[in-house]
Coordinates of N, CA and C in Angstrom, one line a residue:
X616 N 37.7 -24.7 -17.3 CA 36.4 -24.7 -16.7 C 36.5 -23.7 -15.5
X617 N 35.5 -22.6 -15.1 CA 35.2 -21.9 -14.4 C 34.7 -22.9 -13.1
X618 N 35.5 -22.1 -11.7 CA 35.3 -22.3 -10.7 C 34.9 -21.8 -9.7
X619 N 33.9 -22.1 -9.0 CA 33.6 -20.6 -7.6 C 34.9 -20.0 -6.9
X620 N 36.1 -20.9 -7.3 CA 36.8 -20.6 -6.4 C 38.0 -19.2 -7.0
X621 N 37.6 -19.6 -8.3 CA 38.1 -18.8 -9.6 C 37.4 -17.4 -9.9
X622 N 36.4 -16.9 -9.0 CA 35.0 -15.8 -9.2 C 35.4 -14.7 -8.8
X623 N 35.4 -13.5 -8.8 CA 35.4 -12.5 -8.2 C 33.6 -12.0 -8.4
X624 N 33.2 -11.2 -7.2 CA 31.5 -11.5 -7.1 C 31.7 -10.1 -8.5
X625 N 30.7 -9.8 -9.1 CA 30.4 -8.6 -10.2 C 29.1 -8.3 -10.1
X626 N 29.0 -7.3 -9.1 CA 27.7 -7.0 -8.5 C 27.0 -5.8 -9.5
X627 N 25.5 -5.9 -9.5 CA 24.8 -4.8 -10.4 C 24.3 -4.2 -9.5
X628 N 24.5 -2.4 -9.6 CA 24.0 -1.8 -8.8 C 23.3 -0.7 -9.8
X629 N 22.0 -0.6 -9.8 CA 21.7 0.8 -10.0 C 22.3 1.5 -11.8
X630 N 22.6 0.7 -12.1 CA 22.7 0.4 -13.6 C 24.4 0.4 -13.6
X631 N 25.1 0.4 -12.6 CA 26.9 0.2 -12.4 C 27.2 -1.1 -12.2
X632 N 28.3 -1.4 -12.3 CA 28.8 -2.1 -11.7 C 30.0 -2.5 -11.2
X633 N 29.2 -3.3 -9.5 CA 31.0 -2.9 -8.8 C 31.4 -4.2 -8.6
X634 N 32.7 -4.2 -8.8 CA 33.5 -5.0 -8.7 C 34.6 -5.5 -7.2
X635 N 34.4 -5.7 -6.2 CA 35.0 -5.9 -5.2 C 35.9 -6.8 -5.1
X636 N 37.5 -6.3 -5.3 CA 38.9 -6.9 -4.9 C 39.4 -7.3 -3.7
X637 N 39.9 -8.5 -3.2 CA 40.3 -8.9 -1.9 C 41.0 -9.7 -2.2
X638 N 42.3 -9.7 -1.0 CA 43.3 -10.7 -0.9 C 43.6 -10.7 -1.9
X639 N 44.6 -12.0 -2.3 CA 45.4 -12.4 -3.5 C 44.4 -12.7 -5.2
X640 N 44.6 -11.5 -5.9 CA 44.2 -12.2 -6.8 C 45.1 -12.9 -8.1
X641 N 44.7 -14.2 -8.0 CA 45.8 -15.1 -8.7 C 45.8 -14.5 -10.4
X642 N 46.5 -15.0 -11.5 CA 46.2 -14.4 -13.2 C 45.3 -15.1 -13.7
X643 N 44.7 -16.5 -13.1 CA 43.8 -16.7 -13.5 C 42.7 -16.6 -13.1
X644 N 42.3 -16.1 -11.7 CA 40.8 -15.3 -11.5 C 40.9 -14.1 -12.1
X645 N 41.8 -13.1 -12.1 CA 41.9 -11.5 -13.1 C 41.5 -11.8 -14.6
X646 N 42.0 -13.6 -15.2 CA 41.5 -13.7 -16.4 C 39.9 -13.8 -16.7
X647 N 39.6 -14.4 -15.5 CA 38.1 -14.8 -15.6 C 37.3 -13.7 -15.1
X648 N 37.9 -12.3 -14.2 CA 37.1 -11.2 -13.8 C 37.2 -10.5 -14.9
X649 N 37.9 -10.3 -16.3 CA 37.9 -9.5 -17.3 C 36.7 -10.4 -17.7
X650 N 36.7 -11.5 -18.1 CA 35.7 -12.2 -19.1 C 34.4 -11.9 -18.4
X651 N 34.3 -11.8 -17.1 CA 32.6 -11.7 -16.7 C 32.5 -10.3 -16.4
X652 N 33.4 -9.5 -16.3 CA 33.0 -7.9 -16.3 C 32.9 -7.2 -17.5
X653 N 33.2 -7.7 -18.7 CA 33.0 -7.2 -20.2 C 31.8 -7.9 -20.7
X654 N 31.6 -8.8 -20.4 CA 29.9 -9.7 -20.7 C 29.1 -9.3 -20.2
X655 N 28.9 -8.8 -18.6 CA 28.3 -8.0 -18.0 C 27.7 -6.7 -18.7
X656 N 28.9 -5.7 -18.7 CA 28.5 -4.6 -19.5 C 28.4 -4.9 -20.6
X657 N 28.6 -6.3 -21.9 CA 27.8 -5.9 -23.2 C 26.4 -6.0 -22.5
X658 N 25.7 -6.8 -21.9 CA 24.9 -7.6 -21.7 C 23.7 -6.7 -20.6
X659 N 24.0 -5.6 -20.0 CA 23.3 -5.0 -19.5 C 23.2 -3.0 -19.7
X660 N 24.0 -3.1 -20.9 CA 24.9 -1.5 -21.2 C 25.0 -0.8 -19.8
X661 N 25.6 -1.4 -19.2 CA 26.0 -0.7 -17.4 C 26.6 0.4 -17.8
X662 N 26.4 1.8 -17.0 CA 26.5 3.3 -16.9 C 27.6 3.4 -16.6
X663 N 28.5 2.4 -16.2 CA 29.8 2.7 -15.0 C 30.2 1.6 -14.8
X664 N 31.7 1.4 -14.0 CA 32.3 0.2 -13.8 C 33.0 1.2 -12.5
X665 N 32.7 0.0 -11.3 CA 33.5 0.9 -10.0 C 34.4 -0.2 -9.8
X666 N 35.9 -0.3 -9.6 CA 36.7 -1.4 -9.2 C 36.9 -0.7 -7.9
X667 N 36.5 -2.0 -6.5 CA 36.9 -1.2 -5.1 C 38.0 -2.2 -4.9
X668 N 39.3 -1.6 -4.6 CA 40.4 -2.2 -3.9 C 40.3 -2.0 -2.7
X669 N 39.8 -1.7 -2.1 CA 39.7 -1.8 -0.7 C 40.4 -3.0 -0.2
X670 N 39.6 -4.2 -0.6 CA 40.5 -4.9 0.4 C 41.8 -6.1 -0.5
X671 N 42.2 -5.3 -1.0 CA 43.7 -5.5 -1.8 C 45.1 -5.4 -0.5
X672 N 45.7 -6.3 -0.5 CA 46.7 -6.2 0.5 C 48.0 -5.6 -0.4
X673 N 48.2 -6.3 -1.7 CA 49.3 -5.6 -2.7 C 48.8 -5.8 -4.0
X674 N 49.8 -5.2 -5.4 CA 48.7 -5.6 -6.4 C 50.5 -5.7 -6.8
X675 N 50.2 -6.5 -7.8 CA 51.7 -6.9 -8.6 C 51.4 -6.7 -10.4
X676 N 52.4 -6.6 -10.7 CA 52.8 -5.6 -12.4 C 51.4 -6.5 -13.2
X677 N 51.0 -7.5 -12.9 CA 49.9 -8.1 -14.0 C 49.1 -7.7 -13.5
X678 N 48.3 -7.9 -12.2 CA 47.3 -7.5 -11.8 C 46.9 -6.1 -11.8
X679 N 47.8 -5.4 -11.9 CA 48.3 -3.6 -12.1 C 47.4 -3.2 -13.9
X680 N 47.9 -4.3 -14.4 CA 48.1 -4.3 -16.0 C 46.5 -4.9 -16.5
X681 N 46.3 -5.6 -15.8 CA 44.6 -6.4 -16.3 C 43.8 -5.4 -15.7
X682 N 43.8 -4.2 -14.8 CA 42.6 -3.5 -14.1 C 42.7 -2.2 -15.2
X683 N 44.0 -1.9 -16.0 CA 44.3 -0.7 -16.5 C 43.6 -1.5 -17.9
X684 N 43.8 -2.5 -18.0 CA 43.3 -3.0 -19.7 C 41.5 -2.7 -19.5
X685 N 41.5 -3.5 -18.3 CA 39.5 -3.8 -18.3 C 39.8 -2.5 -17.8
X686 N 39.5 -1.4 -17.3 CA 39.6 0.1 -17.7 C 38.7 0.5 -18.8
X687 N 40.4 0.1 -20.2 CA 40.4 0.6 -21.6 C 39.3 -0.1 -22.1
X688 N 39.4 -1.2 -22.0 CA 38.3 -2.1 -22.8 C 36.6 -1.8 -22.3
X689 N 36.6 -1.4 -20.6 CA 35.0 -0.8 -20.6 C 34.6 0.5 -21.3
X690 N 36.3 1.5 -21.5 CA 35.7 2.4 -22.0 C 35.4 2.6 -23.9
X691 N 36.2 1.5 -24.4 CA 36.3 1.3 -25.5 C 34.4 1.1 -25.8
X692 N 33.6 0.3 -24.7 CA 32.1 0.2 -24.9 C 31.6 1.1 -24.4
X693 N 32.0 2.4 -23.8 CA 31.1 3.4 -23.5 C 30.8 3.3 -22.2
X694 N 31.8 2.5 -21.3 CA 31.6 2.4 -20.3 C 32.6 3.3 -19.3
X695 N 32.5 4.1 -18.4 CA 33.9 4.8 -18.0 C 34.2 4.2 -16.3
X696 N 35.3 4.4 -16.1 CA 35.5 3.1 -14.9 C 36.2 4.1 -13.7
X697 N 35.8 4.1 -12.6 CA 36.6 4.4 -11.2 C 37.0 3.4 -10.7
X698 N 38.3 3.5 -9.7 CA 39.0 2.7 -9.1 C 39.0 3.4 -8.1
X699 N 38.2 2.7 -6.6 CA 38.7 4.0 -5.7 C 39.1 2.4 -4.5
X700 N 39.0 2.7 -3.1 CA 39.7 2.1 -2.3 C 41.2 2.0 -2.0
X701 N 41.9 2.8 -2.7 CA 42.9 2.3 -3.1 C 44.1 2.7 -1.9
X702 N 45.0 2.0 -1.3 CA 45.7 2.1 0.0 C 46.9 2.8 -0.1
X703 N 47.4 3.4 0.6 CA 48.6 4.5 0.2 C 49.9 3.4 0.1
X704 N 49.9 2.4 0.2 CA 51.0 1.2 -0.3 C 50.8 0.7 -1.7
X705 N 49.7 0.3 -2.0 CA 49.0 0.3 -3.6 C 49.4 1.6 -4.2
X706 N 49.2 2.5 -3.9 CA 48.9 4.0 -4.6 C 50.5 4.3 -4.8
X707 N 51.7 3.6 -4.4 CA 53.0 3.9 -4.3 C 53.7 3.2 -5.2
X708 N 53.0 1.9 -5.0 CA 53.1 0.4 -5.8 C 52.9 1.3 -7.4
X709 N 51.6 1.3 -7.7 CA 51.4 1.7 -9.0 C 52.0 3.1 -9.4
X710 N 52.2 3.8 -8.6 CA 53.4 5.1 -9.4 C 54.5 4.5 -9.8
X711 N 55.1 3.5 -9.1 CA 56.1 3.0 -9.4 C 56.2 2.2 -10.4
X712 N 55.3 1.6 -10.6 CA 55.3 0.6 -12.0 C 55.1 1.3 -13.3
X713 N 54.6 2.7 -13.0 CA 54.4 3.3 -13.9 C 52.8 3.3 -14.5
X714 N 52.1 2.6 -13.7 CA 50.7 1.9 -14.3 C 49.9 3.1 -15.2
X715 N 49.6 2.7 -15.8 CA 48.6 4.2 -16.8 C 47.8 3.9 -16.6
X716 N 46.5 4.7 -15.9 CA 45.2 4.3 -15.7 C 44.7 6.1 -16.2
X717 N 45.1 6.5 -17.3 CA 44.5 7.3 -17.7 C 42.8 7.3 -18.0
X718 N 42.7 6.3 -18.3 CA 41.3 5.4 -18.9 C 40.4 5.3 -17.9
X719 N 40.6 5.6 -17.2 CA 39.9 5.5 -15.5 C 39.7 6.8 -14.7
X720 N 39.1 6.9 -13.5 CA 39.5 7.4 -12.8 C 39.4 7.3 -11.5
X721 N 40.0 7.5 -10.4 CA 40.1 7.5 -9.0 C 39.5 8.2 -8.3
X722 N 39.1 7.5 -6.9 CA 38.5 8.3 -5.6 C 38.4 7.2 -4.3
X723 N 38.0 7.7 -3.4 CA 38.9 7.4 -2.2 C 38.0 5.9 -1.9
X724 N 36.8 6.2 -2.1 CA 35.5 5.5 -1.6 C 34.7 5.5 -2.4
X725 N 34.1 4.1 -2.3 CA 32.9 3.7 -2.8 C 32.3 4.7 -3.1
X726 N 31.6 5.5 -2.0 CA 30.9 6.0 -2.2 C 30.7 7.5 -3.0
X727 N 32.1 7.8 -3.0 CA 32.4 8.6 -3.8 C 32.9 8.4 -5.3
X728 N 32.8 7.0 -5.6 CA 33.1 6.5 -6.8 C 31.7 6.0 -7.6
X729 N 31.1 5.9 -6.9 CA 29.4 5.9 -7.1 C 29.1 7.4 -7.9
X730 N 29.2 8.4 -6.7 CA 28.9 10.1 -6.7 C 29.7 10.3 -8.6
X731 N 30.8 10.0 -8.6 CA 31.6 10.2 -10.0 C 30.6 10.1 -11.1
X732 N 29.7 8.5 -11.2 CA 28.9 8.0 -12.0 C 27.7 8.2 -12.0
X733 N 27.3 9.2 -11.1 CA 26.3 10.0 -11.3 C 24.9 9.2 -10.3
X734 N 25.5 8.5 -9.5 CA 24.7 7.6 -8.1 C 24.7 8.3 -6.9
X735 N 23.5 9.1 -6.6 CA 23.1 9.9 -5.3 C 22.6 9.0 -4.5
X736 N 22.6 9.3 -3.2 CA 22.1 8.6 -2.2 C 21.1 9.4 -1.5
X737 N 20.2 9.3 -1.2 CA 19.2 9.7 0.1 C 18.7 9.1 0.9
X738 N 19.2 9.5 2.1 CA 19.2 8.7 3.4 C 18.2 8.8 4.3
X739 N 17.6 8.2 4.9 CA 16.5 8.7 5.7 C 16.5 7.8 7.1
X740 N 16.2 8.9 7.5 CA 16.9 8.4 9.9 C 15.3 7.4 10.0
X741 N 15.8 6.1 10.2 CA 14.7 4.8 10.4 C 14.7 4.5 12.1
X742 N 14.3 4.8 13.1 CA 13.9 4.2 14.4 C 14.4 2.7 14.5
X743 N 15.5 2.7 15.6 CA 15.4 1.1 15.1 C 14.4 0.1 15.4
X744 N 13.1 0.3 15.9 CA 11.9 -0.3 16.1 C 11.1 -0.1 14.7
X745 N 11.0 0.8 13.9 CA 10.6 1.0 13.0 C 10.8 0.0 11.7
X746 N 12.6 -0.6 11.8 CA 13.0 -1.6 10.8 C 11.8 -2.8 10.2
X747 N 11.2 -2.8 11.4 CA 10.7 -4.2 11.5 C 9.4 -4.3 12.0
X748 N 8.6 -3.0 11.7 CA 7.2 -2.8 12.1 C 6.2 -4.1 11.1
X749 N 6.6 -3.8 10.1 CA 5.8 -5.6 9.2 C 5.9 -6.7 9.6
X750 N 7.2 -6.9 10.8 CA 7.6 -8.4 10.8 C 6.3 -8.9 12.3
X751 N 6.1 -9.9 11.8 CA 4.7 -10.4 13.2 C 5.0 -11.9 13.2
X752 N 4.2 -12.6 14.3 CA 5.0 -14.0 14.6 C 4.2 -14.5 13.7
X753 N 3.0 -14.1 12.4 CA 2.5 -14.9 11.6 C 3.1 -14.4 10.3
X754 N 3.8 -13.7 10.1 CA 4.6 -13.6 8.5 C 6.1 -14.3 9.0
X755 N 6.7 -14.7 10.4 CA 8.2 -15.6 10.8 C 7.6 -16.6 10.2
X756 N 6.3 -17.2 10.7 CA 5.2 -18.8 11.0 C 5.2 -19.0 9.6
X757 N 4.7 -18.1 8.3 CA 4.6 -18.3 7.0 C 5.7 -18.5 6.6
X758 N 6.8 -17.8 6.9 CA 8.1 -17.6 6.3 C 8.5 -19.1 6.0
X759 N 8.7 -19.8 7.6 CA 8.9 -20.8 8.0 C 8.5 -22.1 7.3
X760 N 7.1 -21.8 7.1 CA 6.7 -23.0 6.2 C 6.9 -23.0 5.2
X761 N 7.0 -21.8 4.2 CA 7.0 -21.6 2.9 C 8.7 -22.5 2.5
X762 N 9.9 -22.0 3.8 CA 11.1 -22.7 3.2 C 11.1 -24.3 3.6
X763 N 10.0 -24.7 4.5 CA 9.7 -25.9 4.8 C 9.5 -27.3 3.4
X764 N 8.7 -25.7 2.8 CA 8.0 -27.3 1.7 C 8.6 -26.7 0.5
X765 N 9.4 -25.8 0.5 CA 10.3 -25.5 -0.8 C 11.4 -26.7 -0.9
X766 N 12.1 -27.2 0.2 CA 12.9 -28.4 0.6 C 12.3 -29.6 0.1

């Protein structure tokens, strides 16, 4: 049985999807992030698969071996996968293990693992008074009530 505690989040972005790694991941959350990241992309033909290691403190020979598989297996559906975040202790880790992540490919950042998959950004300079020119004490007063009687 699947647990929250067992989840890794599998966020849809923009027709991608990113996968965000942290801390320890045990073999049986890596079992359950292959099962919801290949369901995912049957289920939405996602453009891309971004895995951010960012916040990975080490990655050990399985968890090395399940990110190189879900790789092969998103690309086997036409999906092609970057792995970027990746820390110059990870990055020493996996030469060493030998890991083949041919199937994939690397970059430093999100946001340049985005850029890979063909996700532009356009930025635009917002006033910070400007954030919140809609917000008035009678759309807080509506807000308010609306989660009032949703309870």
């Amino acid at each position: 049985m699947k647990t929250f505690e067992n989840r890794i989040p599998v966020i849809q972005l923009w027709q991608r999807i990113v996968v965000p790694l942290q801390g320890d991941v045990t073999d049986e959350t890596a079992a359950f992030l292959v099962d919801d990241v290949l369901r995912t992309i049957r289920d939405t033909s996602a453009a891309g698969l971004v895995i951010d290691v960012t916040g990975m403190w080490t990655m050990d020979s399985h968890l090395c071996h399940v990110i190189a598989n879900l790789a092969a297996a998103a690309r086997l559906m036409g999906t092609p996968t970057v792995i970027c975040g990746m820390s110059a202790p990870i990055a020493m880790t996996l030469q060493t293990m030998g890991a083949d992540f041919r199937l994939a490919q690397t970059a430093l950042t999100l946001e340049d693992a985005l850029e890979r998959l063909g996700v532009s950004a356009v930025v635009s300079e917002l006033e910070p008074d400007d954030a919140f020119d809609d917000v008035t004490p009678e759309t807080i007063t509506s807000a308010a009530s609306f989660a009032k009687s949703a309870d």
